[in-house]
Structure formats: C-alpha cells, structure tokens
PDB file of C-alpha atoms and ligand atoms in Angstrom:
ATOM      1  CA  MET K   1     -46.681  78.719 -79.797  1.00 41.00           C
ATOM      2  CA  LYS K   2     -45.906  76.702 -76.808  1.00 42.00           C
ATOM      3  CA  LYS K   3     -48.186  73.272 -77.143  1.00 42.00           C
ATOM      4  CA  THR K   4     -50.238  72.596 -73.794  1.00 40.00           C
ATOM      5  CA  ALA K   5     -52.665  69.803 -72.653  1.00 39.00           C
ATOM      6  CA  GLN K   6     -54.183  72.747 -70.529  1.00 41.00           C
ATOM      7  CA  ASN K   7     -58.049  73.778 -70.879  1.00 41.00           C
ATOM      8  CA  ALA K   8     -60.802  73.484 -68.721  1.00 45.00           C
ATOM      9  CA  ALA K   9     -62.991  72.019 -71.862  1.00 49.00           C
ATOM     10  CA  GLY K  10     -60.520  71.866 -74.448  1.00 57.00           C
ATOM     11  CA  GLY K  11     -58.836  69.133 -73.966  1.00 60.00           C
ATOM     12  CA  ARG K  12     -61.828  66.875 -72.882  1.00 69.00           C
ATOM     13  CA  ARG K  13     -65.099  66.198 -74.240  1.00 78.00           C
ATOM     14  CA  GLY K  14     -68.269  68.429 -72.880  1.00 89.00           C
ATOM     15  CA  MET K  15     -70.332  66.616 -70.129  1.00 94.00           C
ATOM     16  CA  VAL K  16     -73.403  66.837 -68.358  1.00 96.00           C
ATOM     17  CA  PHE K  17     -74.180  66.126 -64.663  1.00 97.00           C
ATOM     18  CA  VAL K  18     -77.708  65.761 -63.465  1.00 98.00           C
ATOM     19  CA  ILE K  19     -79.005  66.065 -59.980  1.00 98.00           C
ATOM     20  CA  SER K  20     -82.200  64.550 -58.924  1.00 97.00           C
ATOM     21  CA  ALA K  21     -84.013  64.500 -55.286  1.00 96.00           C
ATOM     22  CA  PRO K  22     -86.948  64.931 -53.812  1.00 94.00           C
ATOM     23  CA  SER K  23     -88.744  67.904 -53.439  1.00 87.00           C
ATOM     24  CA  GLY K  24     -86.820  69.859 -50.241  1.00 89.00           C
ATOM     25  CA  THR K  25     -83.642  67.818 -50.173  1.00 94.00           C
ATOM     26  CA  GLY K  26     -81.777  70.446 -51.107  1.00 93.00           C
ATOM     27  CA  LYS K  27     -80.575  70.442 -54.369  1.00 94.00           C
ATOM     28  CA  THR K  28     -80.997  74.050 -55.855  1.00 92.00           C
ATOM     29  CA  THR K  29     -78.802  74.704 -52.717  1.00 94.00           C
ATOM     30  CA  LEU K  30     -75.972  72.139 -53.683  1.00 96.00           C
ATOM     31  CA  ILE K  31     -76.225  73.188 -57.152  1.00 96.00           C
ATOM     32  CA  ASN K  32     -75.611  76.884 -56.078  1.00 94.00           C
ATOM     33  CA  ALA K  33     -72.486  75.455 -53.772  1.00 96.00           C
ATOM     34  CA  VAL K  34     -71.102  73.736 -56.308  1.00 96.00           C
ATOM     35  CA  ARG K  35     -71.379  76.475 -59.135  1.00 94.00           C
ATOM     36  CA  SER K  36     -69.422  78.604 -57.279  1.00 94.00           C
ATOM     37  CA  ARG K  37     -66.569  76.282 -56.751  1.00 94.00           C
ATOM     38  CA  PHE K  38     -66.694  75.313 -60.555  1.00 94.00           C
ATOM     39  CA  PRO K  39     -67.302  78.570 -62.404  1.00 94.00           C
ATOM     40  CA  PHE K  40     -67.224  77.030 -65.897  1.00 92.00           C
ATOM     41  CA  LEU K  41     -70.062  74.929 -65.054  1.00 95.00           C
ATOM     42  CA  GLU K  42     -73.622  75.929 -67.318  1.00 94.00           C
ATOM     43  CA  GLN K  43     -76.739  75.409 -65.658  1.00 93.00           C
ATOM     44  CA  SER K  44     -79.571  74.351 -68.227  1.00 93.00           C
ATOM     45  CA  VAL K  45     -82.306  76.691 -67.337  1.00 94.00           C
ATOM     46  CA  SER K  46     -86.086  74.416 -67.723  1.00 95.00           C
ATOM     47  CA  CYS K  47     -89.311  75.570 -68.691  1.00 97.00           C
ATOM     48  CA  THR K  48     -92.019  75.599 -66.247  1.00 97.00           C
ATOM     49  CA  THR K  49     -95.899  76.142 -65.932  1.00 98.00           C
ATOM     50  CA  ARG K  50     -95.541  76.388 -61.908  1.00 94.00           C
ATOM     51  CA  ARG K  51     -95.623  79.747 -60.185  1.00 93.00           C
ATOM     52  CA  PRO K  52     -92.241  81.558 -59.373  1.00 93.00           C
ATOM     53  CA  ARG K  53     -91.457  81.248 -55.426  1.00 86.00           C
ATOM     54  CA  THR K  54     -90.690  84.242 -53.759  1.00 84.00           C
ATOM     55  CA  GLY K  55     -87.359  85.081 -54.803  1.00 87.00           C
ATOM     56  CA  GLU K  56     -87.068  82.985 -58.241  1.00 90.00           C
ATOM     57  CA  LYS K  57     -86.254  85.113 -61.486  1.00 94.00           C
ATOM     58  CA  ASN K  58     -87.620  84.257 -64.562  1.00 97.00           C
ATOM     59  CA  GLY K  59     -84.669  83.231 -67.248  1.00 95.00           C
ATOM     60  CA  ARG K  60     -82.195  82.304 -63.949  1.00 92.00           C
ATOM     61  CA  ASP K  61     -84.271  79.370 -62.116  1.00 91.00           C
ATOM     62  CA  TYR K  62     -86.888  78.972 -64.933  1.00 95.00           C
ATOM     63  CA  PHE K  63     -88.466  80.058 -67.993  1.00 97.00           C
ATOM     64  CA  PHE K  64     -92.065  80.506 -66.312  1.00 98.00           C
ATOM     65  CA  LEU K  65     -94.668  79.988 -68.778  1.00 98.00           C
ATOM     66  CA  THR K  66     -98.533  79.626 -69.280  1.00 98.00           C
ATOM     67  CA  ASP K  67    -100.036  76.535 -69.994  1.00 97.00           C
ATOM     68  CA  GLU K  68    -100.739  77.776 -73.800  1.00 97.00           C
ATOM     69  CA  GLU K  69     -96.857  78.839 -74.222  1.00 98.00           C
ATOM     70  CA  PHE K  70     -95.662  75.734 -72.571  1.00 98.00           C
ATOM     71  CA  GLN K  71     -98.156  73.459 -75.344  1.00 98.00           C
ATOM     72  CA  SER K  72     -96.824  75.856 -78.253  1.00 98.00           C
ATOM     73  CA  ARG K  73     -92.970  74.821 -77.391  1.00 97.00           C
ATOM     74  CA  ILE K  74     -94.039  71.278 -77.415  1.00 97.00           C
ATOM     75  CA  ASP K  75     -95.756  71.516 -80.229  1.00 97.00           C
ATOM     76  CA  GLY K  76     -92.992  73.415 -81.896  1.00 96.00           C
ATOM     77  CA  ASP K  77     -90.482  70.265 -80.937  1.00 94.00           C
ATOM     78  CA  TYR K  78     -88.787  72.678 -78.725  1.00 94.00           C
ATOM     79  CA  PHE K  79     -87.936  70.804 -75.698  1.00 94.00           C
ATOM     80  CA  PHE K  80     -85.352  67.855 -75.369  1.00 90.00           C
ATOM     81  CA  GLU K  81     -87.787  65.932 -72.843  1.00 93.00           C
ATOM     82  CA  TRP K  82     -90.502  67.233 -70.642  1.00 95.00           C
ATOM     83  CA  ALA K  83     -92.671  65.684 -67.767  1.00 94.00           C
ATOM     84  CA  GLU K  84     -95.741  66.366 -65.334  1.00 93.00           C
ATOM     85  CA  VAL K  85     -94.147  66.706 -61.441  1.00 87.00           C
ATOM     86  CA  TYR K  86     -95.717  67.514 -58.840  1.00 80.00           C
ATOM     87  CA  GLY K  87     -99.085  68.468 -60.991  1.00 86.00           C
ATOM     88  CA  HIS K  88     -97.035  70.949 -63.407  1.00 94.00           C
ATOM     89  CA  ARG K  89     -95.631  70.258 -66.473  1.00 97.00           C
ATOM     90  CA  TYR K  90     -91.083  70.937 -66.941  1.00 96.00           C
ATOM     91  CA  GLY K  91     -89.475  70.865 -69.752  1.00 96.00           C
ATOM     92  CA  THR K  92     -85.863  71.024 -70.596  1.00 94.00           C
ATOM     93  CA  PRO K  93     -84.805  73.131 -73.669  1.00 93.00           C
ATOM     94  CA  LYS K  94     -82.749  70.957 -76.501  1.00 88.00           C
ATOM     95  CA  GLU K  95     -80.410  73.719 -76.598  1.00 85.00           C
ATOM     96  CA  GLY K  96     -80.051  73.634 -72.647  1.00 83.00           C
ATOM     97  CA  ILE K  97     -78.422  70.550 -72.832  1.00 91.00           C
ATOM     98  CA  VAL K  98     -77.594  68.817 -75.954  1.00 87.00           C
ATOM     99  CA  ARG K  99     -76.156  71.636 -78.162  1.00 85.00           C
ATOM    100  CA  ARG K 100     -73.662  72.774 -75.174  1.00 90.00           C
ATOM    101  CA  VAL K 101     -72.408  69.243 -74.502  1.00 91.00           C
ATOM    102  CA  ALA K 102     -71.868  68.932 -77.813  1.00 86.00           C
ATOM    103  CA  ALA K 103     -69.842  72.364 -78.345  1.00 86.00           C
ATOM    104  CA  GLY K 104     -67.723  71.037 -75.200  1.00 86.00           C
ATOM    105  CA  ASN K 105     -69.340  72.336 -72.345  1.00 92.00           C
ATOM    106  CA  TYR K 106     -69.818  71.352 -68.994  1.00 94.00           C
ATOM    107  CA  VAL K 107     -73.481  71.479 -67.903  1.00 96.00           C
ATOM    108  CA  ILE K 108     -75.603  71.040 -64.548  1.00 96.00           C
ATOM    109  CA  CYS K 109     -79.214  70.468 -64.042  1.00 95.00           C
ATOM    110  CA  SER K 110     -81.652  69.523 -61.846  1.00 95.00           C
ATOM    111  CA  LEU K 111     -84.159  67.235 -63.376  1.00 95.00           C
ATOM    112  CA  ASP K 112     -86.713  64.442 -62.098  1.00 94.00           C
ATOM    113  CA  VAL K 113     -85.853  60.748 -62.649  1.00 95.00           C
ATOM    114  CA  GLN K 114     -87.665  60.218 -66.073  1.00 94.00           C
ATOM    115  CA  GLY K 115     -85.897  63.434 -67.420  1.00 95.00           C
ATOM    116  CA  ALA K 116     -82.260  62.353 -65.826  1.00 97.00           C
ATOM    117  CA  LEU K 117     -83.075  58.731 -67.556  1.00 97.00           C
ATOM    118  CA  ALA K 118     -83.908  60.432 -70.861  1.00 95.00           C
ATOM    119  CA  VAL K 119     -80.662  62.320 -70.384  1.00 95.00           C
ATOM    120  CA  LYS K 120     -78.690  59.422 -69.838  1.00 96.00           C
ATOM    121  CA  ASP K 121     -80.293  57.418 -72.625  1.00 95.00           C
ATOM    122  CA  LEU K 122     -79.200  59.949 -75.072  1.00 91.00           C
ATOM    123  CA  LEU K 123     -75.782  60.790 -74.011  1.00 93.00           C
ATOM    124  CA  PRO K 124     -75.021  57.419 -72.174  1.00 94.00           C
ATOM    125  CA  ASP K 125     -71.046  58.445 -72.464  1.00 92.00           C
ATOM    126  CA  ASP K 126     -71.521  62.082 -71.508  1.00 94.00           C
ATOM    127  CA  ALA K 127     -73.953  62.311 -68.557  1.00 97.00           C
ATOM    128  CA  VAL K 128     -73.359  61.801 -65.159  1.00 98.00           C
ATOM    129  CA  LEU K 129     -76.187  61.022 -62.670  1.00 98.00           C
ATOM    130  CA  ILE K 130     -76.296  61.889 -59.027  1.00 98.00           C
ATOM    131  CA  PHE K 131     -79.061  61.122 -56.729  1.00 98.00           C
ATOM    132  CA  VAL K 132     -79.217  63.254 -53.829  1.00 98.00           C
ATOM    133  CA  LEU K 133     -80.658  61.814 -50.403  1.00 97.00           C
ATOM    134  CA  PRO K 134     -82.130  63.683 -47.416  1.00 96.00           C
ATOM    135  CA  PRO K 135     -80.589  62.339 -44.375  1.00 96.00           C
ATOM    136  CA  SER K 136     -83.992  61.027 -43.263  1.00 96.00           C
ATOM    137  CA  ILE K 137     -87.760  61.140 -44.215  1.00 95.00           C
ATOM    138  CA  MET K 138     -88.254  63.044 -41.164  1.00 95.00           C
ATOM    139  CA  ALA K 139     -84.992  65.755 -42.099  1.00 95.00           C
ATOM    140  CA  LEU K 140     -87.227  66.120 -45.385  1.00 95.00           C
ATOM    141  CA  LYS K 141     -90.519  66.948 -43.542  1.00 94.00           C
ATOM    142  CA  GLN K 142     -88.384  69.840 -41.412  1.00 93.00           C
ATOM    143  CA  ARG K 143     -86.721  71.171 -44.418  1.00 90.00           C
ATOM    144  CA  LEU K 144     -90.078  71.307 -46.593  1.00 91.00           C
ATOM    145  CA  THR K 145     -91.617  73.078 -43.140  1.00 91.00           C
ATOM    146  CA  GLY K 146     -88.760  75.210 -43.077  1.00 90.00           C
ATOM    147  CA  ARG K 147     -88.963  76.300 -46.642  1.00 83.00           C
ATOM    148  CA  ALA K 148     -92.368  77.462 -45.863  1.00 78.00           C
ATOM    149  CA  LEU K 149     -93.771  77.127 -49.627  1.00 76.00           C
ATOM    150  CA  ASP K 150     -96.290  74.670 -48.965  1.00 79.00           C
ATOM    151  CA  ASP K 151     -99.307  73.436 -46.799  1.00 87.00           C
ATOM    152  CA  ASN K 152     -99.183  70.316 -44.536  1.00 90.00           C
ATOM    153  CA  ALA K 153    -101.401  68.439 -47.247  1.00 90.00           C
ATOM    154  CA  ALA K 154     -98.898  69.161 -50.093  1.00 87.00           C
ATOM    155  CA  ILE K 155     -95.957  67.977 -47.597  1.00 90.00           C
ATOM    156  CA  GLU K 156     -97.483  64.821 -46.948  1.00 92.00           C
ATOM    157  CA  ARG K 157     -98.082  64.479 -50.659  1.00 89.00           C
ATOM    158  CA  ARG K 158     -94.262  65.219 -51.196  1.00 88.00           C
ATOM    159  CA  LEU K 159     -93.034  62.802 -48.592  1.00 93.00           C
ATOM    160  CA  ASP K 160     -95.127  59.805 -50.526  1.00 93.00           C
ATOM    161  CA  GLU K 161     -93.561  60.782 -53.760  1.00 91.00           C
ATOM    162  CA  ALA K 162     -90.122  60.995 -52.005  1.00 94.00           C
ATOM    163  CA  ARG K 163     -90.551  57.512 -50.859  1.00 95.00           C
ATOM    164  CA  THR K 164     -91.651  56.564 -54.561  1.00 94.00           C
ATOM    165  CA  GLU K 165     -88.504  58.783 -55.937  1.00 95.00           C
ATOM    166  CA  ILE K 166     -85.879  57.605 -53.751  1.00 96.00           C
ATOM    167  CA  ARG K 167     -86.417  53.803 -54.560  1.00 96.00           C
ATOM    168  CA  ARG K 168     -85.311  54.638 -58.160  1.00 96.00           C
ATOM    169  CA  TYR K 169     -81.831  55.603 -56.810  1.00 97.00           C
ATOM    170  CA  VAL K 170     -80.362  52.689 -58.377  1.00 97.00           C
ATOM    171  CA  HIS K 171     -80.734  53.780 -61.950  1.00 97.00           C
ATOM    172  CA  TYR K 172     -77.988  56.576 -60.820  1.00 98.00           C
ATOM    173  CA  ASP K 173     -74.305  56.696 -61.074  1.00 98.00           C
ATOM    174  CA  TYR K 174     -73.679  58.364 -57.486  1.00 98.00           C
ATOM    175  CA  VAL K 175     -75.628  59.075 -54.698  1.00 98.00           C
ATOM    176  CA  VAL K 176     -74.934  62.019 -51.923  1.00 98.00           C
ATOM    177  CA  VAL K 177     -76.642  62.357 -48.743  1.00 98.00           C
ATOM    178  CA  ASN K 178     -77.155  65.822 -48.330  1.00 97.00           C
ATOM    179  CA  ASP K 179     -76.429  66.208 -44.235  1.00 96.00           C
ATOM    180  CA  GLU K 180     -74.588  68.520 -43.299  1.00 96.00           C
ATOM    181  CA  LEU K 181     -74.255  71.127 -46.532  1.00 96.00           C
ATOM    182  CA  GLU K 182     -70.692  72.027 -46.820  1.00 96.00           C
ATOM    183  CA  HIS K 183     -69.794  68.026 -46.087  1.00 97.00           C
ATOM    184  CA  ALA K 184     -72.473  67.130 -49.000  1.00 98.00           C
ATOM    185  CA  ALA K 185     -71.088  70.275 -51.479  1.00 97.00           C
ATOM    186  CA  ALA K 186     -67.358  68.972 -50.981  1.00 97.00           C
ATOM    187  CA  LEU K 187     -68.787  65.363 -51.873  1.00 97.00           C
ATOM    188  CA  LEU K 188     -70.634  66.737 -54.857  1.00 98.00           C
ATOM    189  CA  GLY K 189     -67.642  68.667 -56.009  1.00 97.00           C
ATOM    190  CA  SER K 190     -65.158  65.614 -55.554  1.00 98.00           C
ATOM    191  CA  ILE K 191     -67.469  63.342 -57.736  1.00 98.00           C
ATOM    192  CA  LEU K 192     -67.416  66.266 -60.671  1.00 96.00           C
ATOM    193  CA  SER K 193     -63.601  66.633 -60.165  1.00 95.00           C
ATOM    194  CA  ALA K 194     -62.948  62.949 -60.670  1.00 95.00           C
ATOM    195  CA  GLU K 195     -65.442  62.765 -63.543  1.00 94.00           C
ATOM    196  CA  ILE K 196     -64.334  65.369 -65.458  1.00 90.00           C
ATOM    197  CA  HIS K 197     -60.554  64.248 -64.836  1.00 88.00           C
ATOM    198  CA  CYS K 198     -61.422  60.610 -66.126  1.00 89.00           C
ATOM    199  CA  SER K 199     -58.748  59.667 -68.738  1.00 87.00           C
ATOM    200  CA  LYS K 200     -62.014  58.294 -71.276  1.00 84.00           C
ATOM    201  CA  ARG K 201     -62.807  62.128 -71.341  1.00 82.00           C
ATOM    202  CA  TRP K 202     -59.526  63.547 -72.940  1.00 80.00           C
ATOM    203  CA  ASN K 203     -59.110  63.937 -76.783  1.00 78.00           C
ATOM    204  CA  ALA K 204     -56.208  61.764 -77.847  1.00 82.00           C
ATOM    205  CA  GLU K 205     -55.663  64.279 -80.761  1.00 80.00           C
ATOM    206  CA  ILE K 206     -54.768  67.112 -78.237  1.00 79.00           C
ATOM    207  CA  ILE K 207     -52.264  64.543 -76.572  1.00 83.00           C
ATOM    208  CA  GLU K 208     -51.012  63.824 -79.565  1.00 87.00           C
ATOM    209  CA  ASN K 209     -50.661  67.295 -80.486  1.00 84.00           C
ATOM    210  CA  MET K 210     -48.926  68.202 -77.050  1.00 85.00           C
ATOM    211  CA  ILE K 211     -46.023  65.474 -77.397  1.00 91.00           C
ATOM    212  CA  SER K 212     -45.324  65.680 -81.075  1.00 90.00           C
TER     213      SER K 212
HETATM  214  P1  ADP A 301     -84.719  71.279 -53.656  1.00 67.05           P
HETATM  215  O1  ADP A 301     -83.979  72.526 -54.497  1.00 67.05           O
HETATM  216  O2  ADP A 301     -84.310  70.045 -53.409  1.00 67.05           O
HETATM  217  O3  ADP A 301     -86.157  71.470 -53.796  1.00 67.05           O
HETATM  218  P2  ADP A 301     -83.839  73.219 -51.790  1.00 67.05           P
HETATM  219  O4  ADP A 301     -82.455  73.643 -52.240  1.00 67.05           O
HETATM  220  O5  ADP A 301     -84.883  74.315 -51.818  1.00 67.05           O
HETATM  221  O6  ADP A 301     -84.652  72.100 -52.124  1.00 67.05           O
HETATM  222  O7  ADP A 301     -83.986  73.307 -49.972  1.00 67.05           O
HETATM  223  C1  ADP A 301     -84.925  73.255 -49.120  1.00 67.05           C
HETATM  224  C2  ADP A 301     -84.708  73.727 -47.929  1.00 67.05           C
HETATM  225  O8  ADP A 301     -83.585  72.917 -47.456  1.00 67.05           O
HETATM  226  C3  ADP A 301     -83.960  75.144 -48.156  1.00 67.05           C
HETATM  227  O9  ADP A 301     -84.672  75.916 -47.163  1.00 67.05           O
HETATM  228  C4  ADP A 301     -82.755  75.134 -47.694  1.00 67.05           C
HETATM  229  O10 ADP A 301     -82.031  75.984 -47.254  1.00 67.05           O
HETATM  230  C5  ADP A 301     -82.684  74.077 -46.617  1.00 67.05           C
HETATM  231  N1  ADP A 301     -81.544  72.890 -46.906  1.00 67.05           N
HETATM  232  C6  ADP A 301     -80.614  72.935 -47.782  1.00 67.05           C
HETATM  233  N2  ADP A 301     -79.703  71.989 -47.642  1.00 67.05           N
HETATM  234  C7  ADP A 301     -79.625  71.678 -46.348  1.00 67.05           C
HETATM  235  C8  ADP A 301     -78.752  70.974 -45.598  1.00 67.05           C
HETATM  236  N3  ADP A 301     -77.590  70.284 -45.900  1.00 67.05           N
HETATM  237  N4  ADP A 301     -78.892  70.817 -44.289  1.00 67.05           N
HETATM  238  C9  ADP A 301     -80.050  71.897 -43.661  1.00 67.05           C
HETATM  239  N5  ADP A 301     -80.971  72.258 -44.354  1.00 67.05           N
HETATM  240  C10 ADP A 301     -80.584  72.588 -45.840  1.00 67.05           C
HETATM  241  P1  5GP A 302     -89.381  72.596 -58.362  1.00 67.05           P
HETATM  242  O1  5GP A 302     -90.883  73.131 -58.601  1.00 67.05           O
HETATM  243  O2  5GP A 302     -89.147  71.934 -56.796  1.00 67.05           O
HETATM  244  O3  5GP A 302     -88.418  73.469 -58.569  1.00 67.05           O
HETATM  245  O4  5GP A 302     -88.904  71.166 -59.054  1.00 67.05           O
HETATM  246  C1  5GP A 302     -89.879  69.739 -59.047  1.00 67.05           C
HETATM  247  C2  5GP A 302     -88.792  68.881 -59.699  1.00 67.05           C
HETATM  248  O5  5GP A 302     -89.104  68.855 -61.178  1.00 67.05           O
HETATM  249  C3  5GP A 302     -88.033  68.447 -59.358  1.00 67.05           C
HETATM  250  O6  5GP A 302     -87.540  67.283 -58.826  1.00 67.05           O
HETATM  251  C4  5GP A 302     -86.994  69.049 -60.274  1.00 67.05           C
HETATM  252  O7  5GP A 302     -85.762  68.365 -60.872  1.00 67.05           O
HETATM  253  C5  5GP A 302     -87.864  68.415 -61.781  1.00 67.05           C
HETATM  254  N1  5GP A 302     -87.723  69.505 -62.799  1.00 67.05           N
HETATM  255  C6  5GP A 302     -87.062  70.391 -63.058  1.00 67.05           C
HETATM  256  N2  5GP A 302     -86.789  70.853 -64.306  1.00 67.05           N
HETATM  257  C7  5GP A 302     -87.311  70.143 -64.868  1.00 67.05           C
HETATM  258  C8  5GP A 302     -87.117  69.650 -66.368  1.00 67.05           C
HETATM  259  O8  5GP A 302     -86.897  70.556 -67.063  1.00 67.05           O
HETATM  260  N3  5GP A 302     -87.563  68.276 -66.939  1.00 67.05           N
HETATM  261  C9  5GP A 302     -88.103  67.096 -65.989  1.00 67.05           C
HETATM  262  N4  5GP A 302     -88.305  66.087 -66.526  1.00 67.05           N
HETATM  263  N5  5GP A 302     -87.946  67.219 -64.307  1.00 67.05           N
HETATM  264  C10 5GP A 302     -87.795  68.849 -64.107  1.00 67.05           C
END
C-alpha cells in the first residue's frame, strides 16, 4: 500500500477551538459559516436550563434541560465544566470535548470566558481560544435589538456584561472583529487552517512511516 501523510486528522493530534464573545456578537453565525467550510469540525453541544429560542432545536443547538435534570447531571459528574451565565446554567458534557479530542477529532464550541479557561487548563496544548469582538458597543446593541429576543432592560444588562467580558480578551490566543460577516468568517477560517497545519501538531510516527 502506498504510504502517505494524508488525512484530515490521522496525521495530526485532535484539537478544540473555543469561541467566546458577548451575547449578540455573532458567534453562532460565525461558527455556522466556518463549519460549512470545514465540514470535519464537530460541534460540542452544551446543555442549558434556558428556554429554546425560535428556530433552536434540542440536540442541535443545545440540550434543553429543566433545573432538576441539570442538577442531576451535575451530581452524576456528567459535565466537564458548567457555569451560570445570564441567570441560566450551561454545561459542557465530558464526551463533547475531551473524549473527541483524545480520539483525534477537531472540535469547535462556544463557551463563556470561564468555560474557555477551563478547557485551556485541561488541554493546554490542544485548545485554541478565539475571542470575537463586535465592531463597537453600538453595533452590538443594534444586533441584540435586531435579533429581537430580549427586552430593553435585558439588552442593557447584556451590554454591561459585554464590557466586563471584553476586558478578558487577554486570556485568548486570537481576537477577531466580527464587522463584515464574510470577512470575519474568512479570518476565523485562516486561524483554524494555520493552527491545524502547525508542525507541532503532526505525529512524528506518521511522518517516519511515510519516509521509510
Ligand atoms: P451570538 O451567538 O454571539 O449570541 P448570533 O450569531 O445569534 O450571536 O448573532 C446575533 C445577531 O447578529 C443575529 O441576528 C445575526 O444575524 C447578526 N449578525 C451576526 N454577525 C453579523 C455581522 N457580521 N454583521 C451584521 N449582523 C450580524
Ligand atoms: P446563549 O444563551 O446566548 O446561547 O449563550 C450564553 C452564553 O453561554 C454564551 O457566552 C455561550 O458561549 C455560553 N455557553 C454556552 N454553552 C456553554 C457551556 O457549556 N459552558 C459555558 N461555560 N458557557 C457556555
């Protein structure tokens, strides 16, 4: 059989891309855009106690749980990390990230800052943290208003929280401004490509096998 170094994941270690951004910045939109360009990316689906928004599907966007169901998963050690964000609980199942990366897969997920830092702590060499910024606070307000999911008081609260979250960008490996969607998606794609093709991610055994 011909020996090659080809393979989306086979020659390289698995890894996880964690995307964080204040609510309304566009991380869901960007993740969808980048997943259509990188179909091998697997999305880690979190659990949440918040209600589904219009168009969201259980099992695709989140696993929507009651408080009791969420608590019993905490008690059963089901989550790798969980946090309270905007008054609801969100948790990452252990199998969502850790087991997939260990199996050599590429994972993308959207987590808040504390979740992102927990992933980096656990997988320092295999996690890339990307912070997405809105072009301005005014643009963020317009996106939150345009999305029409929150009332004015909730939007003001989210904007205050956004200012606090944005200051934590320093913990991230990359920052992408989501100004024009196509441009931001292309930038995100470039970051993913560069990280995936980084030489330190290649498995020496595979290379040796190819040249022997
Ligand atoms: P998040 O997941 O960060 O809460 P969404 O992906 O739901 O944000 O996006 C919030 C709103 O902003 C949506 O209505 C989306 O269509 C819009 N949006 C996303 N990216 C852009 C962009 N680059 N320019 C203008 N509107 C955008
Ligand atoms: P939303 O309700 O807008 O979908 O998400 C609210 C926030 O929760 C976002 O910042 C999102 O990244 C974060 N989030 C979603 N799932 C998880 C998770 O499993 N763990 C943590 N820590 N944050 C999450």
